[in-house]
Coordinates of C-alpha atoms and ligand atoms in Angstrom, one line a residue:
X1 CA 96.0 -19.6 171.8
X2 CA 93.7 -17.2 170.7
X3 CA 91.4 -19.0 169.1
X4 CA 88.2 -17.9 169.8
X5 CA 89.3 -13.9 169.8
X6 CA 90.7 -14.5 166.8
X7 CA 86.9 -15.9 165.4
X8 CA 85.0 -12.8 167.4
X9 CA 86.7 -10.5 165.5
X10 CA 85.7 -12.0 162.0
X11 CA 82.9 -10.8 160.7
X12 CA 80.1 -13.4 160.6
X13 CA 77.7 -14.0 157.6
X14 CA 74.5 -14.8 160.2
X15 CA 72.0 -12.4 161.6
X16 CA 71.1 -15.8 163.2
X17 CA 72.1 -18.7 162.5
X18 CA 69.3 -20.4 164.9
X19 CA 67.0 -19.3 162.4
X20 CA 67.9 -22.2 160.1
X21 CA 67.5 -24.7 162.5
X22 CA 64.9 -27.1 161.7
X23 CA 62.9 -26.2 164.9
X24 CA 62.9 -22.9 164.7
X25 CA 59.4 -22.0 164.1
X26 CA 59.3 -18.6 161.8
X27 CA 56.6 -15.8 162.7
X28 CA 55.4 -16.2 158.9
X29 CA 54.6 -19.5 156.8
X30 CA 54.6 -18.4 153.2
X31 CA 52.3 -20.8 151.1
X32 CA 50.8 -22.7 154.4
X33 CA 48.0 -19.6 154.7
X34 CA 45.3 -21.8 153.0
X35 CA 46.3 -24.7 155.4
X36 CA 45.9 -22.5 158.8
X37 CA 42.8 -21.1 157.4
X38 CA 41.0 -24.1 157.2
X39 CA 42.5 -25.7 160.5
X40 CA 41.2 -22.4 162.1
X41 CA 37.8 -22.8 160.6
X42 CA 37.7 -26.8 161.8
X43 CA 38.4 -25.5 165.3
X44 CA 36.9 -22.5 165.1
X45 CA 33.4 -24.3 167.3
X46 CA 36.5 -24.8 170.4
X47 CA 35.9 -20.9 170.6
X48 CA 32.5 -20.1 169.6
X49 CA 30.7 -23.7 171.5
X50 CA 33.8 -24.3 174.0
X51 CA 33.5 -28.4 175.0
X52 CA 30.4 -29.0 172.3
X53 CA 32.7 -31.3 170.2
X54 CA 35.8 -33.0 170.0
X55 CA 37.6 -32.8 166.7
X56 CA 39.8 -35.1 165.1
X57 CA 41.6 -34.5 162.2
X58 CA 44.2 -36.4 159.9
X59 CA 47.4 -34.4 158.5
X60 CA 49.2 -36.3 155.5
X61 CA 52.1 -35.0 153.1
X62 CA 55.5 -35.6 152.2
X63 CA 58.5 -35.0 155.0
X64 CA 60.0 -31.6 155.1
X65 CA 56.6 -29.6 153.7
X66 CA 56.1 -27.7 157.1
X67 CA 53.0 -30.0 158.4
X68 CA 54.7 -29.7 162.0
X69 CA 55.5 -26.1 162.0
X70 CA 51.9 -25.0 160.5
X71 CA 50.2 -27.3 163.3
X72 CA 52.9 -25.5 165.8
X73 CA 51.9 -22.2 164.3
X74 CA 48.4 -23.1 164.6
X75 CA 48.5 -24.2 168.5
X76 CA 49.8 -20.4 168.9
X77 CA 47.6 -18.9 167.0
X78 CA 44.4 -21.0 169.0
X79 CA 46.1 -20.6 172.7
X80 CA 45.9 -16.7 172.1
X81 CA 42.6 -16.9 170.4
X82 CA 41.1 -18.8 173.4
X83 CA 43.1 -16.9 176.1
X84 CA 42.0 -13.1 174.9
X85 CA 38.1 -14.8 175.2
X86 CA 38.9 -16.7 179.0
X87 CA 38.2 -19.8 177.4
X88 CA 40.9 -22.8 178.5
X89 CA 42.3 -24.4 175.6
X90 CA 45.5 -26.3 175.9
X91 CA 47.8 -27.6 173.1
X92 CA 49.7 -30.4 173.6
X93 CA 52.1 -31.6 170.3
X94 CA 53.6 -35.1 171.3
X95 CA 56.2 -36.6 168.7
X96 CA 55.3 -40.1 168.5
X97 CA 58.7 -41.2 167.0
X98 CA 60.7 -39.5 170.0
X99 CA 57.9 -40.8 172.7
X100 CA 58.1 -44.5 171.1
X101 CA 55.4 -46.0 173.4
X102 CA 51.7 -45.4 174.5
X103 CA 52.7 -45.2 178.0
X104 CA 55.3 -42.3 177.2
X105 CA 52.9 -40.5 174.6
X106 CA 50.1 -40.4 177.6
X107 CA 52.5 -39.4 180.5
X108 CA 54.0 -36.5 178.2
X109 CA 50.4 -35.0 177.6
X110 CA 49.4 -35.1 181.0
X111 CA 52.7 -33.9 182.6
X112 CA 52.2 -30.8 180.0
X113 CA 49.0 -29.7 182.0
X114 CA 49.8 -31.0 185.4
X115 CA 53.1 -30.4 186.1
X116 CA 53.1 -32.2 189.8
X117 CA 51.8 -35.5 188.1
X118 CA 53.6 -38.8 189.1
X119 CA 56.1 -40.7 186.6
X120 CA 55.5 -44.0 187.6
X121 CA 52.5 -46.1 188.8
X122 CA 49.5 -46.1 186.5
X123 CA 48.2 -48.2 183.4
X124 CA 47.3 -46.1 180.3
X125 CA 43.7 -46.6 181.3
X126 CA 44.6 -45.0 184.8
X127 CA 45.9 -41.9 183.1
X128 CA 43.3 -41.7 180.5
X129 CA 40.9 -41.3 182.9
X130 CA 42.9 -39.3 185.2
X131 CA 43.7 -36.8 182.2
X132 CA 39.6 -36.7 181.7
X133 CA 39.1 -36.3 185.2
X134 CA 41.2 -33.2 185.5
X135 CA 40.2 -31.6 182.1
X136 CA 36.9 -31.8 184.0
X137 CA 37.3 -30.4 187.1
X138 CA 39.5 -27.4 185.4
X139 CA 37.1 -27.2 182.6
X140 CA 40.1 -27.1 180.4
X141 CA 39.7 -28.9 176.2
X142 CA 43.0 -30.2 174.9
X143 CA 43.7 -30.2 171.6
X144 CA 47.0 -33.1 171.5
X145 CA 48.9 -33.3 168.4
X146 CA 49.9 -37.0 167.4
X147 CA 53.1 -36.0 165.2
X148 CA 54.6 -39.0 163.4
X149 CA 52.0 -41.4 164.6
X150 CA 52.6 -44.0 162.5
X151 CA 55.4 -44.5 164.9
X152 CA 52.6 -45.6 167.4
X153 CA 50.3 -47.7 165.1
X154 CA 53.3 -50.1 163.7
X155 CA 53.4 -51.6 167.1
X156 CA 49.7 -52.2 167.7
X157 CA 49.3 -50.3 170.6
X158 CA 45.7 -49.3 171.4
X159 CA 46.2 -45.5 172.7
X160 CA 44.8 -43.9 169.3
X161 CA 41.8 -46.6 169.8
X162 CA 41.3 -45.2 173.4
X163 CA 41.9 -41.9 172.3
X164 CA 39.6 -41.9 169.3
X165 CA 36.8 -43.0 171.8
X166 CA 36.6 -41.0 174.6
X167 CA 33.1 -39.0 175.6
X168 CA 32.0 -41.4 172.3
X169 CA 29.0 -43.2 173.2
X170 CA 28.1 -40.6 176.0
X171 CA 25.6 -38.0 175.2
X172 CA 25.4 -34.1 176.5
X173 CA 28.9 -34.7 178.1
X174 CA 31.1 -32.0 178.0
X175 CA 33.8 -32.7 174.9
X176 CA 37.3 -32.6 176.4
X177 CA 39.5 -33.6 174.1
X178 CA 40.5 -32.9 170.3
X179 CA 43.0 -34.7 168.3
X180 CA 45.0 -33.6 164.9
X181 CA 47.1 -36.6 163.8
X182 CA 50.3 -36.0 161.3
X183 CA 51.4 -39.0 159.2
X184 CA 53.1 -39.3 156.1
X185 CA 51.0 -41.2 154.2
X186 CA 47.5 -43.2 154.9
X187 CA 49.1 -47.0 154.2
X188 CA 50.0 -46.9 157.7
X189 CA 46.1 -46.4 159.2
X190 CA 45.6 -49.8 157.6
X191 CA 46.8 -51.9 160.6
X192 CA 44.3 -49.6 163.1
X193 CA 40.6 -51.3 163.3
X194 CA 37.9 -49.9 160.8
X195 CA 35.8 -47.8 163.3
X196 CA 39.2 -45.9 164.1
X197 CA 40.1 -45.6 160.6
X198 CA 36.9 -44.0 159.9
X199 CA 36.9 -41.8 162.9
X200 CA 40.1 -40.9 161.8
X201 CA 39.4 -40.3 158.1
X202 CA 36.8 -38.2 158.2
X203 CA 38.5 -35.0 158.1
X204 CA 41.7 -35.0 156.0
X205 CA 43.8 -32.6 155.1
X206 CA 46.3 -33.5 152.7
X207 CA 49.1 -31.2 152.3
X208 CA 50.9 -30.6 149.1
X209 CA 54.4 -30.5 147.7
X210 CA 55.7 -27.4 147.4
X211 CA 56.3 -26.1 144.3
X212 CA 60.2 -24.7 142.8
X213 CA 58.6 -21.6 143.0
X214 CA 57.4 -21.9 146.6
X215 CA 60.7 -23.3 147.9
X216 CA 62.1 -20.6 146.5
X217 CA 60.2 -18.5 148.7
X218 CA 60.4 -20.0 151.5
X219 CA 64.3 -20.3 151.3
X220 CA 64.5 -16.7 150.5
X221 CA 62.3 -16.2 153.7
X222 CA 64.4 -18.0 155.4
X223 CA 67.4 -16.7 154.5
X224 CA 66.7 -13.2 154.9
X225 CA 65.2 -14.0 158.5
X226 CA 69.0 -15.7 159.3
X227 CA 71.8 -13.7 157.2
X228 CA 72.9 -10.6 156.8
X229 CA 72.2 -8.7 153.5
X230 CA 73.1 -9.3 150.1
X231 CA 75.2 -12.7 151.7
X232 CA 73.3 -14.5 149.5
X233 CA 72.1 -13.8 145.9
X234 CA 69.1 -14.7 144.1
X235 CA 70.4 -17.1 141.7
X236 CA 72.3 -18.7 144.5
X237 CA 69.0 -19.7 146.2
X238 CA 67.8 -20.5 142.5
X239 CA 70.7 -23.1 142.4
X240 CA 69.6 -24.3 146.1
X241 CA 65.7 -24.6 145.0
X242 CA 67.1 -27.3 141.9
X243 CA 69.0 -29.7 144.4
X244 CA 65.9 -29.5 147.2
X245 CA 62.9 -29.8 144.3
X246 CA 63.9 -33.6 144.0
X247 CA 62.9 -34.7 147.1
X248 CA 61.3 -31.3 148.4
X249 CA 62.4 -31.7 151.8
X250 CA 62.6 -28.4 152.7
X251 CA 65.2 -29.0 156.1
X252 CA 67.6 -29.7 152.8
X253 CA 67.5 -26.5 151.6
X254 CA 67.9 -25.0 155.0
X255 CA 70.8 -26.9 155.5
X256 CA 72.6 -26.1 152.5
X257 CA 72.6 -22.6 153.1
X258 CA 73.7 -23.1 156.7
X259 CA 76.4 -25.1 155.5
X260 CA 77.2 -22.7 152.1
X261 CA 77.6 -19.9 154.5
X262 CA 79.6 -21.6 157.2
X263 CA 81.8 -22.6 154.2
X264 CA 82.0 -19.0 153.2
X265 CA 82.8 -17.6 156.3
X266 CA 85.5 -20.3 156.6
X267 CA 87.2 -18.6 153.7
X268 CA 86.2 -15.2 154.7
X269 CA 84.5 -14.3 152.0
X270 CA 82.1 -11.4 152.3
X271 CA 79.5 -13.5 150.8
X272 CA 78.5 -17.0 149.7
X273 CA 79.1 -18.0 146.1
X274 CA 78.6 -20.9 143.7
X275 CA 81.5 -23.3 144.9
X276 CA 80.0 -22.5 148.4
X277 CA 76.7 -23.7 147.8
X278 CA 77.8 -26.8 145.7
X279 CA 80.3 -27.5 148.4
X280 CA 77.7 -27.0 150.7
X281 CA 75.2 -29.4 149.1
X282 CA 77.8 -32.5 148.6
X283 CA 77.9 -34.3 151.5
X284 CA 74.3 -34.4 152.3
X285 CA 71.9 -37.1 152.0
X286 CA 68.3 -35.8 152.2
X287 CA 66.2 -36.3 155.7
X288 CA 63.2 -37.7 154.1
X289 CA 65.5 -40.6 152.8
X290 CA 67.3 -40.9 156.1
X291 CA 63.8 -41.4 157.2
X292 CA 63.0 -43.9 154.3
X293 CA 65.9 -46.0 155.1
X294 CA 65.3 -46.4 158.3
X295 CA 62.2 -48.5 157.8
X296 CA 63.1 -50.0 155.0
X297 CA 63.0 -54.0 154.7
X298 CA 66.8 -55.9 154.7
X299 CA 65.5 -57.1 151.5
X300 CA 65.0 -53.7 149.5
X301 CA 67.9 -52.4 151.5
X302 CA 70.5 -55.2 149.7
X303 CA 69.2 -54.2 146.8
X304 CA 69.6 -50.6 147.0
X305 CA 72.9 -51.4 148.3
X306 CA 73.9 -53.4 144.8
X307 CA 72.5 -50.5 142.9
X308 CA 74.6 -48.1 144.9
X309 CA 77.8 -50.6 144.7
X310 CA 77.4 -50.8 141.1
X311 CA 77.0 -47.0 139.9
X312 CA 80.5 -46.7 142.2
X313 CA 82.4 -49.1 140.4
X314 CA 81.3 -48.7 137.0
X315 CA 82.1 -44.7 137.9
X316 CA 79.0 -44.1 135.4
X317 CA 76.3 -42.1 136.0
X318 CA 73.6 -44.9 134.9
X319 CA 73.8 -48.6 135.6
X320 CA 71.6 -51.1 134.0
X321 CA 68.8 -53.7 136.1
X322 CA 70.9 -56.9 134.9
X323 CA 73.7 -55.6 135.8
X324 CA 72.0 -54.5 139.6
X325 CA 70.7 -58.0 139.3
X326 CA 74.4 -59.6 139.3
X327 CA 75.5 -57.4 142.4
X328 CA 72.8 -58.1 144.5
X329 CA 72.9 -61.6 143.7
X330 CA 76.6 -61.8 144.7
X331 CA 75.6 -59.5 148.3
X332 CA 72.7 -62.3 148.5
X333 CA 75.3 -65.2 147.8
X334 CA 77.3 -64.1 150.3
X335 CA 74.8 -63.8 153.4
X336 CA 73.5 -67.2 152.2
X337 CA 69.9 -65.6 151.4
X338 CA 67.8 -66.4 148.4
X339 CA 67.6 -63.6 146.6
X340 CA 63.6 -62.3 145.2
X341 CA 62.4 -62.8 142.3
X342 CA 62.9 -60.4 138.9
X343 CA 59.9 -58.9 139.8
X344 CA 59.9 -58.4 143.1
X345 CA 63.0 -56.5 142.5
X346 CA 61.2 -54.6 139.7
X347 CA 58.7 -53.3 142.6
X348 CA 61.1 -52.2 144.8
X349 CA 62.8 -50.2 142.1
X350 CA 59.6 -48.8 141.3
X351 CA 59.0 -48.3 145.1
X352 CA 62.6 -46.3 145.1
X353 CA 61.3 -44.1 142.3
X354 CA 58.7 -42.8 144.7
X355 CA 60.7 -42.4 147.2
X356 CA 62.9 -40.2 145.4
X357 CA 65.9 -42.4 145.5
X358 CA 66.5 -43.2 141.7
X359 CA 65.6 -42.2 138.3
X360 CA 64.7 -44.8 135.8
X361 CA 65.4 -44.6 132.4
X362 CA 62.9 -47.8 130.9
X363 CA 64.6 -48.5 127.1
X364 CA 62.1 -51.3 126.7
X365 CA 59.1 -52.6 128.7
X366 CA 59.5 -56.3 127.9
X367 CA 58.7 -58.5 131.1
X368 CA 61.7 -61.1 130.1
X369 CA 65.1 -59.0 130.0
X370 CA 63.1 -55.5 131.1
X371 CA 66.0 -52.7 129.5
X372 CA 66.1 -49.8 132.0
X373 CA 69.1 -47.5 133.4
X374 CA 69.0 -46.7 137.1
X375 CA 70.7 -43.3 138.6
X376 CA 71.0 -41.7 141.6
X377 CA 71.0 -38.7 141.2
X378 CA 70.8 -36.4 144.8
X379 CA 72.6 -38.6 147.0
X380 CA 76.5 -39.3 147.6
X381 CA 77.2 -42.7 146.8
X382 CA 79.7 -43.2 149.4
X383 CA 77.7 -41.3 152.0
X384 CA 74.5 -43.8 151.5
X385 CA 76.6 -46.7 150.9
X386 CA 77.8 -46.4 154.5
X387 CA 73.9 -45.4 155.8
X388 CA 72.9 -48.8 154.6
X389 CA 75.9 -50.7 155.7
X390 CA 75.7 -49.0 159.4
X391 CA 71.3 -49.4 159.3
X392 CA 72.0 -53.2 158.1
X393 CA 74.2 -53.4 161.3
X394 CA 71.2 -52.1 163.8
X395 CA 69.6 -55.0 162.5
X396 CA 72.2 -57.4 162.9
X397 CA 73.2 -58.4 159.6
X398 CA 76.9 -57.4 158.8
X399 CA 77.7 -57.2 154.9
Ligands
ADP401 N1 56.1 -22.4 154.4 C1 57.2 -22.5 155.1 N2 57.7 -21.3 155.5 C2 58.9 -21.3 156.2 N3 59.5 -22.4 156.7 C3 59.0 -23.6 156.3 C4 57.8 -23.7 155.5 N4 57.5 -25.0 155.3 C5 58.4 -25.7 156.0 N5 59.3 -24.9 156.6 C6 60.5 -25.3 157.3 O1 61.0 -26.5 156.8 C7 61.3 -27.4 157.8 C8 60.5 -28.7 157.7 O2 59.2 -28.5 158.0 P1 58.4 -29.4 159.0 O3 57.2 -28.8 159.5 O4 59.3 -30.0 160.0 O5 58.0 -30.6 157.9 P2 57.2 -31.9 158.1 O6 56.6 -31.9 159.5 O7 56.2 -31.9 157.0 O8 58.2 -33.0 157.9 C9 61.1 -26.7 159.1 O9 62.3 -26.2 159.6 C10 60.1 -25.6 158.8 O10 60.3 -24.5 159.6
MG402 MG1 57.1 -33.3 161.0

């Protein structure tokens, strides 16, 4: 009955195994210095002409390349900039995603600077102009972080309009409000009006992938910030950098290691090695993909879900389109759907290439009988099989 005295005396692998976590925000940000650079020179007037302007900025890039932790890092490094000069600057980063609604999103930004504000009562105009009314009278300028807002434009709402317009059409006002938006790509602006679309796309800053050679930076960062020496080797994290490129995701990479050295320690091994890691990176489907799937039409879902069903059965590592087509005509057959056109299925598959789902292999480009082979190469077959089956279900549609 000793369990847990029995696990205190084992030595443990970690320094800290926190450290990994995904929201664990690290004092350094190897390869994001250009990025904080030229946030700090956007912002830099907040300081130097406090209220003059208001800011708004667009953040785009893949998931998993650190845009939230550099705009974190940022909000730290502009709170303690503006503190040591007595100017009030707040941060506020709201994750639209988690926040869902305009309503929520508003509430959560003014309950961050007024902590005795009421829950309940007021319209989103109401606390739009109560947010202005105190930033006023406390001579405070916010800079709120919109994370994930695509989250909030999908459903129509008007807060990035409101947002996008305050002090707007009044001159020699005081500036109380700056806004950094972070979305994945710019598709999703397309349903916003033009005059927010240009507001918002003046100042873009598009983040890049990460190279193998910066994820292998930042996962040796990372690791040396969470385990004890020499627990992990340099070819190990070599091996980890190969199975995170792919997607470059970098949460994955993180999340290997965590796993590789829980494995490890399970076996009490003094350090991780190779059937650790590979252990380690089996059973994981990739977050941006997670994220992918999510919003992903039933349509294109079915038919990822015949290309999964196929590669399983056939056991092979490639599986041809016609023989994709024949699956998902069967899974269409049986919900009593008509199934898209040859085409339209050729988009999708392209649309899965850039999502990092598949690799094609085209033999020959020929629009009639178009000869390609389709892998999936990162992801556990079962383990998606079972994503789309249980995200088909959300949506009502058992297979
Ligand atoms: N340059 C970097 N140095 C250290 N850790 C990083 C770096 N870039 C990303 N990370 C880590 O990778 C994970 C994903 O980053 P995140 O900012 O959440 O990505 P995004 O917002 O682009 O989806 C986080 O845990 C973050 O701490
Ligand atoms: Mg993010």
């Amino acid at each position: 009955m000793e369990y847990f005295e029995e696990l205190l005396k084992k030595p443990s692998l970690f320094l800290d195994e926190s450290r990994l976590d995904m929201n664990y925000i690290p004092d350094n940000l190897p390869h994001r210095e250009k990025e904080l650079s030229l946030l700090s020179q956007l912002f830099l007037t907040l300081l130097t002409n406090p209220n003059s302007i208001s800011r708004k900025i667009l953040i785009t890039g893949k998931t998993g390349i650190g845009k939230t932790v550099t705009v974190k890092i940022f909000g730290d490094i502009l709170k303690k900039a503006s503190a040591k000069r007595n100017i009030c600057v707040k941060y506020v980063h709201v994750n639209c995603r988690k926040e869902r609604t305009s309503y929520k999103v508003l509430i959560k930004i003014i309950r961050l600077i007024n902590k005795k504000f009421p829950k309940r009562g007021y319209s989103p105009q109401d606390l739009l102009e109560n947010l202005i009314e105190f930033l006023n009278k406390q001579n405070i300028h916010i800079l709120i972080v919109l994370d994930e807002l695509s989250y909030l434009i999908n459903k129509g709402e008007d807060l990035i309009y409101l947002l996008t317009r305050i002090n707007d059409d009044a001159a020699n006002v005081q500036q109380r409000v700056s806004i950094i938006g972070i979305v994945r790509d710019l598709s999703c602006l397309n349903n916003l009006d033009f005059s927010t679309i240009s507001t918002l796309q003046r100042n873009i800053i598009k983040f890049s992938n990460y190279s193998k050679k910066q994820i292998f930076d930042i996962l040796e960062y990372r690791a040396q910030l969470s385990l004890k020496e020499n627990v992990i080797s340099k070819d190990l994290i070599k091996m980890i950098v190969e199975s995170t490129y792919g997607n470059g995701d970098i949460r994955y990479g993180l999340n290997i290691i965590w796993k590789a050295a829980k494995i490890a320690e399970g076996r009490d091994l003094p350090f991780i090695n190779n059937e650790c890691v590979r252990l380690g990176s089996q059973e994981l489907v990739p977050f941006s993909t997670l994220d992918v799937l999510k919003y992903m039409a039933s349509q294109k879902l079915f038919f990822l879900l015949a290309i999964v069903k196929g590669l399983e059965i056939s056991k092979m590592t490639e599986i041809s389109f016609l023989e994709i087509m024949k699956r998902y005509n069967i899974i269409c057959e049986n919900l009593g759907l008509k199934p898209r056109s040859n085409s339209q299925l050729w988009n999708y598959l392209q649309e899965f290439k850039r999502e990092s789902i598949v690799l094609i292999n085209i033999l020959s480009e020929k629009i009639k009988g178009r000869r390609a082979l389709i892998q999936i190469p990162e992801i556990n077959l079962l383990k998606l099989e079972k994503i789309i089956i249980e995200i088909l279900k959300l949506k009502g549609i058992n297979i």
